[in-house]
PDB file of C-alpha atoms in Angstrom:
ATOM      1  CA  UNK A 175     -81.391  15.382  -6.449  1.00  0.00           C
ATOM      2  CA  UNK A 176     -80.205  14.797  -2.911  1.00  0.00           C
ATOM      3  CA  UNK A 177     -77.134  12.698  -2.450  1.00  0.00           C
ATOM      4  CA  UNK A 178     -77.163  10.816   1.022  1.00  0.00           C
ATOM      5  CA  UNK A 179     -73.416   9.213   0.361  1.00  0.00           C
ATOM      6  CA  UNK A 180     -70.883  10.950   2.562  1.00  0.00           C
ATOM      7  CA  UNK A 181     -68.274   8.096   2.683  1.00  0.00           C
ATOM      8  CA  UNK A 182     -66.050   6.853   0.281  1.00  0.00           C
ATOM      9  CA  UNK A 183     -64.149   3.760  -0.042  1.00  0.00           C
ATOM     10  CA  UNK A 184     -60.708   5.505   0.573  1.00  0.00           C
ATOM     11  CA  UNK A 185     -62.046   6.997   3.532  1.00  0.00           C
ATOM     12  CA  UNK A 186     -60.216   5.564   6.605  1.00  0.00           C
ATOM     13  CA  UNK A 187     -62.329   3.629   8.860  1.00  0.00           C
ATOM     14  CA  UNK A 188     -61.738   2.975  12.587  1.00  0.00           C
ATOM     15  CA  UNK A 189     -59.783  -0.265  11.982  1.00  0.00           C
ATOM     16  CA  UNK A 190     -57.597   1.385   9.161  1.00  0.00           C
ATOM     17  CA  UNK A 191     -56.185   4.208  11.457  1.00  0.00           C
ATOM     18  CA  UNK A 192     -53.228   3.362  13.264  1.00  0.00           C
ATOM     19  CA  UNK A 193     -53.435   4.079  17.058  1.00  0.00           C
ATOM     20  CA  UNK A 194     -50.607   5.239  18.935  1.00  0.00           C
ATOM     21  CA  UNK A 195     -48.148   2.628  20.661  1.00  0.00           C
ATOM     22  CA  UNK A 196     -48.771   3.874  24.213  1.00  0.00           C
ATOM     23  CA  UNK A 197     -51.782   5.782  25.920  1.00  0.00           C
ATOM     24  CA  UNK A 198     -51.156   9.346  25.536  1.00  0.00           C
ATOM     25  CA  UNK A 199     -50.453  11.455  28.394  1.00  0.00           C
ATOM     26  CA  UNK A 200     -53.720  12.961  29.720  1.00  0.00           C
ATOM     27  CA  UNK A 201     -54.197  16.840  29.335  1.00  0.00           C
ATOM     28  CA  UNK A 202     -53.439  18.781  32.299  1.00  0.00           C
ATOM     29  CA  UNK A 203     -56.825  20.685  32.249  1.00  0.00           C
ATOM     30  CA  UNK A 204     -60.189  19.103  31.288  1.00  0.00           C
ATOM     31  CA  UNK A 205     -61.807  18.778  28.134  1.00  0.00           C
ATOM     32  CA  UNK A 206     -64.258  19.756  26.420  1.00  0.00           C
ATOM     33  CA  UNK A 207     -61.862  21.068  23.792  1.00  0.00           C
ATOM     34  CA  UNK A 208     -59.299  18.850  21.748  1.00  0.00           C
ATOM     35  CA  UNK A 209     -57.062  19.993  19.158  1.00  0.00           C
ATOM     36  CA  UNK A 210     -56.787  18.353  15.786  1.00  0.00           C
ATOM     37  CA  UNK A 211     -54.057  19.025  13.280  1.00  0.00           C
ATOM     38  CA  UNK A 212     -53.662  17.236  10.025  1.00  0.00           C
ATOM     39  CA  UNK A 213     -50.041  16.950   8.586  1.00  0.00           C
ATOM     40  CA  UNK A 214     -48.901  16.042   4.940  1.00  0.00           C
ATOM     41  CA  UNK A 215     -45.154  16.007   4.130  1.00  0.00           C
ATOM     42  CA  UNK A 216     -44.256  18.404   6.987  1.00  0.00           C
ATOM     43  CA  UNK A 217     -40.795  20.283   6.769  1.00  0.00           C
ATOM     44  CA  UNK A 218     -38.463  19.767   9.768  1.00  0.00           C
ATOM     45  CA  UNK A 219     -39.594  23.361  10.605  1.00  0.00           C
ATOM     46  CA  UNK A 220     -43.133  22.564  10.618  1.00  0.00           C
ATOM     47  CA  UNK A 221     -42.372  19.267  12.808  1.00  0.00           C
ATOM     48  CA  UNK A 222     -40.411  21.610  15.199  1.00  0.00           C
ATOM     49  CA  UNK A 223     -43.219  24.123  15.521  1.00  0.00           C
ATOM     50  CA  UNK A 224     -45.709  21.428  16.051  1.00  0.00           C
ATOM     51  CA  UNK A 225     -43.595  19.674  19.062  1.00  0.00           C
ATOM     52  CA  UNK A 226     -43.290  23.197  20.340  1.00  0.00           C
ATOM     53  CA  UNK A 227     -47.040  23.507  20.094  1.00  0.00           C
ATOM     54  CA  UNK A 228     -48.010  20.173  21.745  1.00  0.00           C
ATOM     55  CA  UNK A 229     -45.611  20.637  24.594  1.00  0.00           C
ATOM     56  CA  UNK A 230     -47.227  24.086  25.129  1.00  0.00           C
ATOM     57  CA  UNK A 231     -50.794  23.177  24.895  1.00  0.00           C
ATOM     58  CA  UNK A 232     -53.119  21.797  27.904  1.00  0.00           C
ATOM     59  CA  UNK A 233     -55.677  20.513  25.842  1.00  0.00           C
ATOM     60  CA  UNK A 234     -55.465  17.137  24.100  1.00  0.00           C
ATOM     61  CA  UNK A 235     -53.619  17.452  20.621  1.00  0.00           C
ATOM     62  CA  UNK A 236     -54.636  14.745  17.851  1.00  0.00           C
ATOM     63  CA  UNK A 237     -52.228  14.798  15.081  1.00  0.00           C
ATOM     64  CA  UNK A 238     -53.403  12.787  11.680  1.00  0.00           C
ATOM     65  CA  UNK A 239     -50.444  11.996   9.524  1.00  0.00           C
ATOM     66  CA  UNK A 240     -51.591  11.911   5.958  1.00  0.00           C
ATOM     67  CA  UNK A 241     -48.228  11.034   4.819  1.00  0.00           C
ATOM     68  CA  UNK A 242     -44.635  12.013   5.200  1.00  0.00           C
ATOM     69  CA  UNK A 243     -44.247  12.395   9.224  1.00  0.00           C
ATOM     70  CA  UNK A 244     -41.073  10.341  10.224  1.00  0.00           C
ATOM     71  CA  UNK A 245     -41.557   7.579  12.834  1.00  0.00           C
ATOM     72  CA  UNK A 246     -39.064   9.393  15.159  1.00  0.00           C
ATOM     73  CA  UNK A 247     -41.135  12.595  15.120  1.00  0.00           C
ATOM     74  CA  UNK A 248     -44.491  10.766  15.550  1.00  0.00           C
ATOM     75  CA  UNK A 249     -42.937   9.117  18.884  1.00  0.00           C
ATOM     76  CA  UNK A 250     -41.676  12.345  19.842  1.00  0.00           C
ATOM     77  CA  UNK A 251     -45.194  13.796  19.679  1.00  0.00           C
ATOM     78  CA  UNK A 252     -46.578  11.026  21.438  1.00  0.00           C
ATOM     79  CA  UNK A 253     -44.237  11.354  24.218  1.00  0.00           C
ATOM     80  CA  UNK A 254     -45.306  15.035  24.750  1.00  0.00           C
ATOM     81  CA  UNK A 255     -48.924  13.674  25.017  1.00  0.00           C
ATOM     82  CA  UNK A 256     -50.262  13.774  21.578  1.00  0.00           C
ATOM     83  CA  UNK A 257     -52.388  11.197  20.198  1.00  0.00           C
ATOM     84  CA  UNK A 258     -50.963  10.464  16.409  1.00  0.00           C
ATOM     85  CA  UNK A 259     -53.000   8.764  14.032  1.00  0.00           C
ATOM     86  CA  UNK A 260     -52.491   7.429  10.507  1.00  0.00           C
ATOM     87  CA  UNK A 261     -54.036   5.067   8.096  1.00  0.00           C
ATOM     88  CA  UNK A 262     -50.594   4.526   6.232  1.00  0.00           C
ATOM     89  CA  UNK A 263     -51.525   6.399   3.247  1.00  0.00           C
ATOM     90  CA  UNK A 264     -52.905   9.901   2.348  1.00  0.00           C
ATOM     91  CA  UNK A 265     -56.548   9.720   2.443  1.00  0.00           C
ATOM     92  CA  UNK A 266     -57.402  13.181   1.878  1.00  0.00           C
ATOM     93  CA  UNK A 267     -58.547  15.922   4.127  1.00  0.00           C
ATOM     94  CA  UNK A 268     -61.774  14.922   4.514  1.00  0.00           C
ATOM     95  CA  UNK A 269     -61.099  11.377   5.914  1.00  0.00           C
ATOM     96  CA  UNK A 270     -58.337  12.742   8.104  1.00  0.00           C
ATOM     97  CA  UNK A 271     -60.711  15.412   9.650  1.00  0.00           C
ATOM     98  CA  UNK A 272     -63.268  12.575  10.341  1.00  0.00           C
ATOM     99  CA  UNK A 273     -60.718  10.402  12.055  1.00  0.00           C
ATOM    100  CA  UNK A 274     -59.678  13.271  14.040  1.00  0.00           C
ATOM    101  CA  UNK A 275     -63.324  14.007  15.172  1.00  0.00           C
ATOM    102  CA  UNK A 276     -63.814  10.256  16.038  1.00  0.00           C
ATOM    103  CA  UNK A 277     -60.923  10.191  18.342  1.00  0.00           C
ATOM    104  CA  UNK A 278     -61.908  13.576  20.047  1.00  0.00           C
ATOM    105  CA  UNK A 279     -65.425  11.963  20.656  1.00  0.00           C
ATOM    106  CA  UNK A 280     -63.851   8.998  22.137  1.00  0.00           C
ATOM    107  CA  UNK A 281     -61.674  10.933  24.442  1.00  0.00           C
ATOM    108  CA  UNK A 282     -64.583  12.725  25.728  1.00  0.00           C
ATOM    109  CA  UNK A 283     -64.297  16.286  23.943  1.00  0.00           C
ATOM    110  CA  UNK A 284     -67.302  18.242  23.359  1.00  0.00           C
ATOM    111  CA  UNK A 285     -65.687  20.289  20.682  1.00  0.00           C
ATOM    112  CA  UNK A 286     -62.462  19.889  18.298  1.00  0.00           C
ATOM    113  CA  UNK A 287     -60.366  22.670  17.091  1.00  0.00           C
ATOM    114  CA  UNK A 288     -59.119  21.678  13.232  1.00  0.00           C
ATOM    115  CA  UNK A 289     -55.891  23.045  12.162  1.00  0.00           C
ATOM    116  CA  UNK A 290     -53.337  22.371   9.335  1.00  0.00           C
ATOM    117  CA  UNK A 291     -49.720  22.291   9.557  1.00  0.00           C
ATOM    118  CA  UNK A 292     -49.237  25.783   8.822  1.00  0.00           C
ATOM    119  CA  UNK A 293     -51.596  27.346  11.057  1.00  0.00           C
ATOM    120  CA  UNK A 294     -50.330  29.675  13.562  1.00  0.00           C
ATOM    121  CA  UNK A 295     -53.130  29.819  16.217  1.00  0.00           C
ATOM    122  CA  UNK A 296     -52.425  30.132  19.936  1.00  0.00           C
ATOM    123  CA  UNK A 297     -54.251  28.710  22.874  1.00  0.00           C
ATOM    124  CA  UNK A 298     -55.577  31.785  23.972  1.00  0.00           C
ATOM    125  CA  UNK A 299     -57.512  32.063  20.440  1.00  0.00           C
ATOM    126  CA  UNK A 300     -58.642  28.570  20.941  1.00  0.00           C
ATOM    127  CA  UNK A 301     -60.095  30.035  24.277  1.00  0.00           C
ATOM    128  CA  UNK A 302     -61.843  32.904  22.252  1.00  0.00           C
ATOM    129  CA  UNK A 303     -63.372  30.498  19.877  1.00  0.00           C
ATOM    130  CA  UNK A 304     -64.624  28.291  22.866  1.00  0.00           C
ATOM    131  CA  UNK A 305     -66.115  31.348  24.477  1.00  0.00           C
ATOM    132  CA  UNK A 306     -67.920  32.405  21.033  1.00  0.00           C
ATOM    133  CA  UNK A 307     -69.430  29.058  20.679  1.00  0.00           C
ATOM    134  CA  UNK A 308     -70.909  29.306  24.244  1.00  0.00           C
ATOM    135  CA  UNK A 309     -72.398  32.565  23.214  1.00  0.00           C
ATOM    136  CA  UNK A 310     -74.051  31.239  20.296  1.00  0.00           C
ATOM    137  CA  UNK A 311     -75.646  28.590  22.087  1.00  0.00           C
ATOM    138  CA  UNK A 312     -78.092  31.199  23.591  1.00  0.00           C
ATOM    139  CA  UNK A 313     -79.406  31.528  20.155  1.00  0.00           C
ATOM    140  CA  UNK A 314     -82.274  29.714  18.739  1.00  0.00           C
ATOM    141  CA  UNK A 315     -80.121  28.431  15.912  1.00  0.00           C
ATOM    142  CA  UNK A 316     -77.596  25.855  17.250  1.00  0.00           C
ATOM    143  CA  UNK A 317     -74.236  26.293  16.215  1.00  0.00           C
ATOM    144  CA  UNK A 318     -72.285  23.902  14.146  1.00  0.00           C
ATOM    145  CA  UNK A 319     -68.800  25.519  13.826  1.00  0.00           C
ATOM    146  CA  UNK A 320     -67.319  29.068  14.519  1.00  0.00           C
ATOM    147  CA  UNK A 321     -64.035  30.035  12.831  1.00  0.00           C
ATOM    148  CA  UNK A 322     -61.627  33.148  13.125  1.00  0.00           C
ATOM    149  CA  UNK A 323     -61.561  35.762  10.346  1.00  0.00           C
ATOM    150  CA  UNK A 324     -59.323  34.956   7.554  1.00  0.00           C
ATOM    151  CA  UNK A 325     -56.083  36.960   6.932  1.00  0.00           C
ATOM    152  CA  UNK A 326     -53.826  36.729   4.008  1.00  0.00           C
ATOM    153  CA  UNK A 327     -50.303  35.351   4.942  1.00  0.00           C
ATOM    154  CA  UNK A 328     -47.458  37.094   3.017  1.00  0.00           C
ATOM    155  CA  UNK A 329     -47.708  36.526  -0.669  1.00  0.00           C
ATOM    156  CA  UNK A 330     -51.036  34.360  -0.615  1.00  0.00           C
ATOM    157  CA  UNK A 331     -54.718  35.211  -1.010  1.00  0.00           C
ATOM    158  CA  UNK A 332     -56.982  34.757   1.970  1.00  0.00           C
ATOM    159  CA  UNK A 333     -60.111  32.679   1.444  1.00  0.00           C
ATOM    160  CA  UNK A 334     -63.319  34.718   1.532  1.00  0.00           C
ATOM    161  CA  UNK A 335     -66.687  33.890   3.460  1.00  0.00           C
ATOM    162  CA  UNK A 336     -69.758  34.931   2.083  1.00  0.00           C
ATOM    163  CA  UNK A 337     -72.314  36.049   4.359  1.00  0.00           C
ATOM    164  CA  UNK A 338     -75.551  33.822   5.199  1.00  0.00           C
ATOM    165  CA  UNK A 339     -78.356  35.990   3.968  1.00  0.00           C
ATOM    166  CA  UNK A 340     -81.169  37.294   6.305  1.00  0.00           C
ATOM    167  CA  UNK A 341     -79.435  36.363   9.663  1.00  0.00           C
ATOM    168  CA  UNK A 342     -77.991  39.183  11.563  1.00  0.00           C
ATOM    169  CA  UNK A 343     -74.660  39.339  13.267  1.00  0.00           C
ATOM    170  CA  UNK A 344     -74.554  38.682  16.787  1.00  0.00           C
ATOM    171  CA  UNK A 345     -71.804  41.153  18.288  1.00  0.00           C
ATOM    172  CA  UNK A 346     -68.380  40.242  16.745  1.00  0.00           C
ATOM    173  CA  UNK A 347     -70.093  36.829  15.400  1.00  0.00           C
ATOM    174  CA  UNK A 348     -71.014  37.052  11.611  1.00  0.00           C
ATOM    175  CA  UNK A 349     -73.024  34.394   9.890  1.00  0.00           C
ATOM    176  CA  UNK A 350     -71.174  32.854   6.942  1.00  0.00           C
ATOM    177  CA  UNK A 351     -72.057  30.353   4.152  1.00  0.00           C
ATOM    178  CA  UNK A 352     -68.882  28.550   4.948  1.00  0.00           C
ATOM    179  CA  UNK A 353     -65.560  28.486   6.779  1.00  0.00           C
ATOM    180  CA  UNK A 354     -62.094  26.930   5.892  1.00  0.00           C
ATOM    181  CA  UNK A 355     -61.660  23.929   8.062  1.00  0.00           C
ATOM    182  CA  UNK A 356     -58.283  25.115   9.274  1.00  0.00           C
ATOM    183  CA  UNK A 357     -59.181  27.373  12.352  1.00  0.00           C
ATOM    184  CA  UNK A 358     -62.534  25.887  12.765  1.00  0.00           C
ATOM    185  CA  UNK A 359     -63.905  24.964  16.307  1.00  0.00           C
ATOM    186  CA  UNK A 360     -66.632  22.142  15.518  1.00  0.00           C
ATOM    187  CA  UNK A 361     -69.087  21.373  17.927  1.00  0.00           C
ATOM    188  CA  UNK A 362     -68.860  17.515  18.042  1.00  0.00           C
ATOM    189  CA  UNK A 363     -72.645  17.068  18.861  1.00  0.00           C
ATOM    190  CA  UNK A 364     -73.672  18.722  15.807  1.00  0.00           C
ATOM    191  CA  UNK A 365     -71.152  16.902  13.763  1.00  0.00           C
ATOM    192  CA  UNK A 366     -72.688  13.747  14.566  1.00  0.00           C
ATOM    193  CA  UNK A 367     -76.022  14.968  13.557  1.00  0.00           C
ATOM    194  CA  UNK A 368     -74.732  16.614  10.430  1.00  0.00           C
ATOM    195  CA  UNK A 369     -72.566  13.693   9.448  1.00  0.00           C
ATOM    196  CA  UNK A 370     -68.942  13.324   8.446  1.00  0.00           C
ATOM    197  CA  UNK A 371     -67.101  15.423   6.135  1.00  0.00           C
ATOM    198  CA  UNK A 372     -67.180  13.820   2.458  1.00  0.00           C
ATOM    199  CA  UNK A 373     -64.005  11.835   2.160  1.00  0.00           C
ATOM    200  CA  UNK A 374     -64.711  11.261  -1.522  1.00  0.00           C
ATOM    201  CA  UNK A 375     -64.182  14.984  -2.272  1.00  0.00           C
ATOM    202  CA  UNK A 376     -60.640  14.375  -1.023  1.00  0.00           C
ATOM    203  CA  UNK A 377     -59.256  17.735  -0.624  1.00  0.00           C
ATOM    204  CA  UNK A 378     -60.856  20.668  -2.000  1.00  0.00           C
ATOM    205  CA  UNK A 379     -64.476  21.898  -1.244  1.00  0.00           C
ATOM    206  CA  UNK A 380     -64.711  19.843   1.900  1.00  0.00           C
ATOM    207  CA  UNK A 381     -65.609  22.549   4.017  1.00  0.00           C
ATOM    208  CA  UNK A 382     -67.935  24.434   1.764  1.00  0.00           C
ATOM    209  CA  UNK A 383     -70.298  21.138   1.475  1.00  0.00           C
ATOM    210  CA  UNK A 384     -70.264  20.502   5.096  1.00  0.00           C
ATOM    211  CA  UNK A 385     -70.950  23.770   6.147  1.00  0.00           C
ATOM    212  CA  UNK A 386     -74.036  24.138   3.276  1.00  0.00           C
ATOM    213  CA  UNK A 387     -75.191  20.799   4.874  1.00  0.00           C
ATOM    214  CA  UNK A 388     -74.854  22.244   8.315  1.00  0.00           C
ATOM    215  CA  UNK A 389     -77.083  25.320   7.530  1.00  0.00           C
ATOM    216  CA  UNK A 390     -79.711  22.847   5.432  1.00  0.00           C
ATOM    217  CA  UNK A 391     -79.987  20.779   8.843  1.00  0.00           C
ATOM    218  CA  UNK A 392     -80.685  23.623  11.026  1.00  0.00           C
ATOM    219  CA  UNK A 393     -77.266  24.444  12.120  1.00  0.00           C
ATOM    220  CA  UNK A 394     -75.298  27.748  12.188  1.00  0.00           C
ATOM    221  CA  UNK A 395     -71.535  28.516  10.933  1.00  0.00           C
ATOM    222  CA  UNK A 396     -70.281  31.607  12.395  1.00  0.00           C
ATOM    223  CA  UNK A 397     -66.885  33.803  11.880  1.00  0.00           C
ATOM    224  CA  UNK A 398     -65.520  35.635  14.916  1.00  0.00           C
ATOM    225  CA  UNK A 399     -64.337  38.827  13.683  1.00  0.00           C
ATOM    226  CA  UNK A 400     -62.551  39.462  16.903  1.00  0.00           C
ATOM    227  CA  UNK A 401     -59.873  36.931  16.121  1.00  0.00           C
ATOM    228  CA  UNK A 402     -57.686  36.276  13.007  1.00  0.00           C
ATOM    229  CA  UNK A 403     -55.723  33.427  11.337  1.00  0.00           C
ATOM    230  CA  UNK A 404     -53.306  33.875   8.380  1.00  0.00           C
ATOM    231  CA  UNK A 405     -54.222  31.415   5.564  1.00  0.00           C
ATOM    232  CA  UNK A 406     -51.646  30.106   2.907  1.00  0.00           C
ATOM    233  CA  UNK A 407     -53.501  28.624   0.185  1.00  0.00           C
ATOM    234  CA  UNK A 408     -51.407  27.676  -2.903  1.00  0.00           C
ATOM    235  CA  UNK A 409     -48.169  29.120  -4.101  1.00  0.00           C
ATOM    236  CA  UNK A 410     -48.535  32.542  -4.931  1.00  0.00           C
ATOM    237  CA  UNK A 411     -51.435  34.229  -6.658  1.00  0.00           C
ATOM    238  CA  UNK A 412     -52.891  34.440 -10.129  1.00  0.00           C
ATOM    239  CA  UNK A 413     -54.287  37.839 -10.985  1.00  0.00           C
ATOM    240  CA  UNK A 414     -56.373  38.962 -14.027  1.00  0.00           C
ATOM    241  CA  UNK A 415     -56.845  42.738 -14.518  1.00  0.00           C
ATOM    242  CA  UNK A 416     -59.219  41.954 -17.515  1.00  0.00           C
ATOM    243  CA  UNK A 417     -61.755  39.947 -15.426  1.00  0.00           C
ATOM    244  CA  UNK A 418     -60.984  41.836 -11.969  1.00  0.00           C
ATOM    245  CA  UNK A 419     -60.419  38.801 -10.281  1.00  0.00           C
ATOM    246  CA  UNK A 420     -57.382  36.937  -8.417  1.00  0.00           C
ATOM    247  CA  UNK A 421     -57.125  33.133  -7.191  1.00  0.00           C
ATOM    248  CA  UNK A 422     -54.584  31.263  -5.533  1.00  0.00           C
ATOM    249  CA  UNK A 423     -51.735  29.524  -7.698  1.00  0.00           C
ATOM    250  CA  UNK A 424     -52.436  25.850  -7.046  1.00  0.00           C
ATOM    251  CA  UNK A 425     -50.718  22.499  -7.816  1.00  0.00           C
ATOM    252  CA  UNK A 426     -52.724  21.151 -11.039  1.00  0.00           C
ATOM    253  CA  UNK A 427     -53.826  18.148  -9.073  1.00  0.00           C
ATOM    254  CA  UNK A 428     -55.815  20.534  -6.357  1.00  0.00           C
ATOM    255  CA  UNK A 429     -57.174  22.729  -9.005  1.00  0.00           C
ATOM    256  CA  UNK A 430     -58.669  19.731 -11.014  1.00  0.00           C
ATOM    257  CA  UNK A 431     -60.049  18.286  -7.451  1.00  0.00           C
ATOM    258  CA  UNK A 432     -61.532  21.691  -6.939  1.00  0.00           C
ATOM    259  CA  UNK A 433     -63.125  21.938 -10.342  1.00  0.00           C
ATOM    260  CA  UNK A 434     -64.585  18.391 -10.215  1.00  0.00           C
ATOM    261  CA  UNK A 435     -65.863  18.951  -6.824  1.00  0.00           C
ATOM    262  CA  UNK A 436     -67.352  22.094  -7.566  1.00  0.00           C
ATOM    263  CA  UNK A 437     -69.289  20.877 -10.679  1.00  0.00           C
ATOM    264  CA  UNK A 438     -70.424  17.722  -8.891  1.00  0.00           C
ATOM    265  CA  UNK A 439     -71.784  19.862  -5.716  1.00  0.00           C
ATOM    266  CA  UNK A 440     -74.345  21.146  -8.482  1.00  0.00           C
ATOM    267  CA  UNK A 441     -76.448  18.204  -7.897  1.00  0.00           C
ATOM    268  CA  UNK A 442     -76.731  18.463  -4.130  1.00  0.00           C
ATOM    269  CA  UNK A 443     -80.057  19.881  -2.997  1.00  0.00           C
ATOM    270  CA  UNK A 444     -78.515  21.296   0.139  1.00  0.00           C
ATOM    271  CA  UNK A 445     -76.193  23.700  -2.019  1.00  0.00           C
ATOM    272  CA  UNK A 446     -77.950  26.852  -2.166  1.00  0.00           C
ATOM    273  CA  UNK A 447     -78.954  28.012  -5.862  1.00  0.00           C
ATOM    274  CA  UNK A 448     -77.147  31.323  -5.512  1.00  0.00           C
ATOM    275  CA  UNK A 449     -73.886  29.562  -4.894  1.00  0.00           C
ATOM    276  CA  UNK A 450     -74.315  27.101  -7.951  1.00  0.00           C
ATOM    277  CA  UNK A 451     -75.088  30.084 -10.209  1.00  0.00           C
ATOM    278  CA  UNK A 452     -71.849  32.133  -8.760  1.00  0.00           C
ATOM    279  CA  UNK A 453     -69.713  29.103  -9.455  1.00  0.00           C
ATOM    280  CA  UNK A 454     -71.332  28.721 -13.029  1.00  0.00           C
ATOM    281  CA  UNK A 455     -70.056  32.020 -13.909  1.00  0.00           C
ATOM    282  CA  UNK A 456     -66.750  31.917 -11.823  1.00  0.00           C
ATOM    283  CA  UNK A 457     -65.605  28.247 -12.455  1.00  0.00           C
ATOM    284  CA  UNK A 458     -64.730  28.858 -16.155  1.00  0.00           C
ATOM    285  CA  UNK A 459     -62.796  31.974 -15.518  1.00  0.00           C
ATOM    286  CA  UNK A 460     -60.589  30.153 -13.015  1.00  0.00           C
ATOM    287  CA  UNK A 461     -59.928  27.399 -15.370  1.00  0.00           C
ATOM    288  CA  UNK A 462     -58.905  29.892 -18.027  1.00  0.00           C
ATOM    289  CA  UNK A 463     -56.758  31.594 -15.824  1.00  0.00           C
ATOM    290  CA  UNK A 464     -54.932  28.439 -14.794  1.00  0.00           C
ATOM    291  CA  UNK A 465     -54.504  27.273 -18.226  1.00  0.00           C
ATOM    292  CA  UNK A 466     -53.073  30.839 -19.032  1.00  0.00           C
ATOM    293  CA  UNK A 467     -50.878  30.324 -16.216  1.00  0.00           C
ATOM    294  CA  UNK A 468     -49.504  27.201 -17.282  1.00  0.00           C
ATOM    295  CA  UNK A 469     -48.434  28.866 -20.665  1.00  0.00           C
ATOM    296  CA  UNK A 470     -51.626  27.261 -22.472  1.00  0.00           C
ATOM    297  CA  UNK A 471     -50.063  23.809 -22.449  1.00  0.00           C
ATOM    298  CA  UNK A 472     -52.585  21.458 -24.134  1.00  0.00           C
ATOM    299  CA  UNK A 473     -52.213  18.849 -21.364  1.00  0.00           C
ATOM    300  CA  UNK A 474     -53.391  21.346 -18.678  1.00  0.00           C
ATOM    301  CA  UNK A 475     -56.368  22.204 -20.792  1.00  0.00           C
ATOM    302  CA  UNK A 476     -57.116  18.497 -20.945  1.00  0.00           C
ATOM    303  CA  UNK A 477     -56.814  17.684 -17.299  1.00  0.00           C
ATOM    304  CA  UNK A 478     -58.992  20.611 -16.553  1.00  0.00           C
ATOM    305  CA  UNK A 479     -61.773  19.659 -18.907  1.00  0.00           C
ATOM    306  CA  UNK A 480     -61.356  15.846 -17.739  1.00  0.00           C
ATOM    307  CA  UNK A 481     -62.116  17.086 -14.237  1.00  0.00           C
ATOM    308  CA  UNK A 482     -65.332  18.951 -15.336  1.00  0.00           C
ATOM    309  CA  UNK A 483     -66.314  15.795 -17.054  1.00  0.00           C
ATOM    310  CA  UNK A 484     -65.682  13.650 -13.745  1.00  0.00           C
ATOM    311  CA  UNK A 485     -67.620  15.973 -11.785  1.00  0.00           C
ATOM    312  CA  UNK A 486     -70.771  15.761 -14.106  1.00  0.00           C
ATOM    313  CA  UNK A 487     -70.602  12.024 -14.123  1.00  0.00           C
ATOM    314  CA  UNK A 488     -69.867  11.706 -10.161  1.00  0.00           C
ATOM    315  CA  UNK A 489     -66.422  10.113 -10.688  1.00  0.00           C
ATOM    316  CA  UNK A 490     -64.968  11.347  -7.260  1.00  0.00           C
ATOM    317  CA  UNK A 491     -62.333   9.790  -4.744  1.00  0.00           C
ATOM    318  CA  UNK A 492     -58.529  10.210  -5.180  1.00  0.00           C
ATOM    319  CA  UNK A 493     -57.418  12.994  -7.688  1.00  0.00           C
ATOM    320  CA  UNK A 494     -54.872  12.229 -10.411  1.00  0.00           C
ATOM    321  CA  UNK A 495     -51.528  13.530  -9.886  1.00  0.00           C
ATOM    322  CA  UNK A 496     -51.205  13.286  -6.081  1.00  0.00           C
ATOM    323  CA  UNK A 497     -47.653  14.085  -5.116  1.00  0.00           C
ATOM    324  CA  UNK A 498     -45.884  10.673  -5.016  1.00  0.00           C
ATOM    325  CA  UNK A 499     -48.139   8.927  -7.313  1.00  0.00           C
ATOM    326  CA  UNK A 500     -48.532   8.524 -11.034  1.00  0.00           C
ATOM    327  CA  UNK A 501     -50.647  11.131 -12.870  1.00  0.00           C
TER     328      UNK A 501
END
């Protein structure tokens, strides 16, 4: 069964997104690449790093504030040439990425490099991905996105990108089923044809679903093995020697969103059967490890079970228990 809907009432529409008070300073080098960064309750250290990055980056930088960016810091970023957007509330990663992609297209960019507030990715690495995307355009399969090889940040688990079957490597470029959005260089023409990110997924599985949709619509997703980006997912790692697996230790609202969205994705025709089978075996183990890590609290088990039920019933949107909101 296909599900053509990729938007949700919680998504930011063009009129909902706050535009900057003044026109941003034009980039000192021509597009086609814009840099888009999502922030949510950034620490003062993260804001300082972001300000330094904007000052050092010749490309247009688009910052989407999903909540918690002080007004004075937003103004300082705009003074340095950034375009700062906000819907005035947390609309989730999917809605934020779509707002960034729309703004990048409106600014004349051909591609947008997506980053989160923790990403340490240099301008030279952006150029490496830009060159990789240009090489991929020589193939018969048009590229949708190219991203760096994932590395584990200290004390964290790096995401794993399964290889796409039956498609050979292209030099240092590896075809993968999906990539994390942070570090991904998205071709905006492909994005317009593939469609927006699922804002109703809100936070987890957004990248997986979009990449599976890209493959289904005749576009490729690639990893450039020659450059790397450390990823910090969750707070530590949950390990099981019994089952031989490890997983990021996530806040409960993120784990329930992940379970819900993964179960819901079983109904989507563009998600490969091999992935659905893998998830059907893996998700119960992840839920069990999360429950065990909580000390087998009944409330946690009830919320995990409720997330599975929500996925089966198609109840998406804002997950319960978001920081600053009632559970």
